[in-house]
Amino acid sequence: RCASHRCQPPRTKNTAKKESLPMDDDQIETAEGHGVTGISNLMKGLECALDDTDEEIAESILDACLRMSSSADDAIRSCLGGYISTTLSRTLHVMMDEAVVIEVLFAVLAKIINSPESQKAFCSSNKHNSTNNNIDGLLKAMDNHAQGEVTLIEYACLVIEKLA
């Protein structure tokens, strides 16, 4: 179950606490099918997966984001780009030990870092990361997964290239 308040419905004084459950494959597919309007649901689901350290759900959501960002729709990439310094940044740090999740995350980032604004979002500081924390995380992931994770390293290099 998701322990994060970000994923729970608002509470009122007279209602019991309701917990949101992580997204399942059908919910991920539905959100993906809604395009730009489904991205916020995917990001809420990703936050829940991060709170629960559920790498399978995180990977499934990121796979949906990758498919969406691979389309010719700039609005989708732009919308996903709005989550670079928040949910996607948090994913890098929470799922650092999960090579498959980090690989898909880097693939998504390589697709959506395509403007000075998105470069700044990855490199800027905010409540989720300190200055250069994402760059440090990217380099740490490359170091941690250098053996046997060639595709992860390739995507990480693409992200670095996008930041240059």
Coordinates of C-alpha atoms in Angstrom, one line a residue:
R1 CA 0.0 0.0 0.0
C2 CA 1.1 3.5 -0.7
A3 CA 2.1 5.3 2.5
S4 CA 2.5 8.7 0.8
H5 CA 0.0 11.5 1.3
R6 CA 0.6 12.6 -2.3
C7 CA -1.2 9.5 -3.5
Q8 CA -4.1 9.6 -1.0
P9 CA -7.4 11.3 -1.4
P10 CA -7.9 14.5 0.8
R11 CA -9.0 13.7 4.3
T12 CA -11.8 15.4 6.1
K13 CA -12.4 15.4 9.9
N14 CA -15.2 12.8 9.7
T15 CA -13.7 10.3 7.4
A16 CA -11.3 7.4 8.0
K17 CA -7.9 7.5 6.4
K18 CA -8.1 5.9 3.0
E19 CA -4.9 4.5 1.5
S20 CA -4.3 4.4 -2.2
L21 CA -3.2 1.1 -3.7
P22 CA -0.3 1.0 -6.2
M23 CA -1.3 1.1 -9.8
D24 CA -1.9 -2.2 -11.6
D25 CA -1.2 -3.0 -15.2
D26 CA -4.7 -2.1 -16.3
Q27 CA -4.5 1.3 -14.6
I28 CA -1.1 2.0 -16.2
E29 CA -2.4 1.0 -19.6
T30 CA -5.5 3.2 -19.1
A31 CA -3.4 6.2 -18.0
E32 CA -1.0 5.7 -20.9
G33 CA -4.0 5.7 -23.3
H34 CA -5.1 9.1 -22.1
G35 CA -1.9 10.7 -23.3
V36 CA -1.0 14.0 -21.8
T37 CA -3.9 13.8 -19.4
G38 CA -2.8 10.4 -18.1
I39 CA 0.7 11.5 -17.2
S40 CA -0.3 13.0 -13.8
N41 CA -1.8 9.6 -12.9
L42 CA 1.3 7.8 -14.0
M43 CA 3.4 10.1 -11.9
K44 CA 1.2 9.7 -8.8
G45 CA 1.5 5.9 -9.4
L46 CA 5.2 6.2 -9.6
E47 CA 5.3 8.2 -6.4
C48 CA 3.4 5.3 -4.7
A49 CA 5.8 2.8 -6.2
L50 CA 8.7 4.8 -4.8
D51 CA 7.1 5.1 -1.4
D52 CA 6.7 1.3 -1.4
T53 CA 10.1 0.7 -3.1
D54 CA 8.1 -1.4 -5.6
E55 CA 10.5 -1.8 -8.5
E56 CA 8.1 -3.8 -10.7
I57 CA 5.4 -1.1 -10.7
A58 CA 8.0 1.6 -11.1
E59 CA 9.5 -0.2 -14.1
S60 CA 6.0 -0.7 -15.6
I61 CA 5.1 3.0 -15.2
L62 CA 8.4 4.1 -16.6
D63 CA 8.0 1.7 -19.6
A64 CA 4.6 3.4 -20.3
C65 CA 6.3 6.8 -20.1
L66 CA 9.0 5.7 -22.5
R67 CA 6.4 4.5 -25.0
M68 CA 4.6 7.8 -24.6
S69 CA 7.8 9.9 -25.0
S70 CA 8.8 7.9 -28.1
S71 CA 5.7 9.3 -29.9
A72 CA 5.9 12.3 -32.1
D73 CA 3.9 14.3 -29.6
D74 CA 5.9 17.1 -28.2
A75 CA 3.2 17.9 -25.6
I76 CA 3.7 14.5 -24.0
R77 CA 7.5 15.0 -23.8
S78 CA 7.0 18.5 -22.4
C79 CA 4.5 17.3 -19.8
L80 CA 6.8 14.5 -18.7
G81 CA 9.6 17.1 -18.6
G82 CA 7.7 18.9 -15.9
Y83 CA 8.5 15.9 -13.6
I84 CA 12.2 15.9 -14.2
S85 CA 13.2 17.7 -11.0
T86 CA 10.6 16.0 -8.8
T87 CA 9.2 12.5 -9.4
L88 CA 11.8 11.4 -12.0
S89 CA 14.7 12.8 -9.9
R90 CA 13.3 11.0 -6.8
T91 CA 13.2 7.8 -8.9
L92 CA 16.9 8.0 -9.6
H93 CA 17.8 8.2 -5.9
V94 CA 15.2 5.8 -4.5
M95 CA 15.7 3.1 -7.1
M96 CA 19.5 3.5 -7.5
D97 CA 20.1 -0.2 -6.8
E98 CA 17.5 -1.4 -9.3
A99 CA 19.4 -1.5 -12.7
V100 CA 16.3 -2.3 -14.8
V101 CA 14.4 0.7 -13.3
I102 CA 17.4 3.1 -13.7
E103 CA 17.9 1.9 -17.3
V104 CA 14.3 2.7 -18.3
L105 CA 14.5 6.0 -16.3
F106 CA 17.6 7.0 -18.3
A107 CA 15.9 6.1 -21.6
V108 CA 12.9 8.3 -20.6
L109 CA 15.3 11.2 -19.6
A110 CA 17.2 10.8 -22.9
K111 CA 13.8 11.4 -24.7
I112 CA 12.5 14.3 -22.6
I113 CA 15.7 16.3 -21.9
N114 CA 15.4 18.4 -25.1
S115 CA 15.5 22.0 -24.1
P116 CA 17.4 24.4 -21.9
E117 CA 14.5 24.3 -19.4
S118 CA 14.6 20.5 -19.1
Q119 CA 18.4 20.6 -18.8
K120 CA 18.1 23.2 -16.0
A121 CA 15.4 21.0 -14.3
F122 CA 17.7 18.1 -14.2
C123 CA 20.6 20.1 -12.9
S124 CA 18.8 22.5 -10.6
S125 CA 18.2 22.3 -6.9
N126 CA 14.8 22.0 -5.2
K127 CA 13.3 20.2 -2.3
H128 CA 13.9 16.8 -3.9
N129 CA 17.6 17.3 -4.7
S130 CA 20.5 19.5 -4.1
T131 CA 22.6 21.1 -6.8
N132 CA 24.3 18.5 -9.0
N133 CA 22.7 15.7 -6.9
N134 CA 21.1 14.3 -10.1
I135 CA 24.4 14.4 -12.0
D136 CA 26.1 12.7 -9.0
G137 CA 23.3 10.1 -9.0
L138 CA 23.7 9.5 -12.7
L139 CA 27.4 9.0 -12.3
K140 CA 26.9 6.8 -9.3
A141 CA 24.4 4.6 -11.2
M142 CA 26.9 4.3 -14.1
D143 CA 29.6 3.2 -11.6
N144 CA 27.3 0.9 -9.6
H145 CA 26.0 -0.9 -12.7
A146 CA 29.1 -0.7 -14.9
Q147 CA 29.4 -4.5 -15.0
G148 CA 26.9 -6.2 -17.3
E149 CA 24.5 -3.2 -17.8
V150 CA 25.7 -2.0 -21.2
T151 CA 22.3 -0.5 -22.2
L152 CA 22.0 1.4 -18.9
I153 CA 25.5 2.9 -19.5
E154 CA 24.5 3.8 -23.1
Y155 CA 21.3 5.6 -22.0
A156 CA 23.3 7.4 -19.2
C157 CA 25.7 8.6 -21.9
L158 CA 22.8 9.9 -23.9
V159 CA 21.5 11.8 -20.9
I160 CA 24.9 13.3 -20.4
E161 CA 25.0 14.2 -24.1
K162 CA 21.6 15.9 -23.7
L163 CA 22.9 17.9 -20.8
A164 CA 25.9 19.2 -22.7

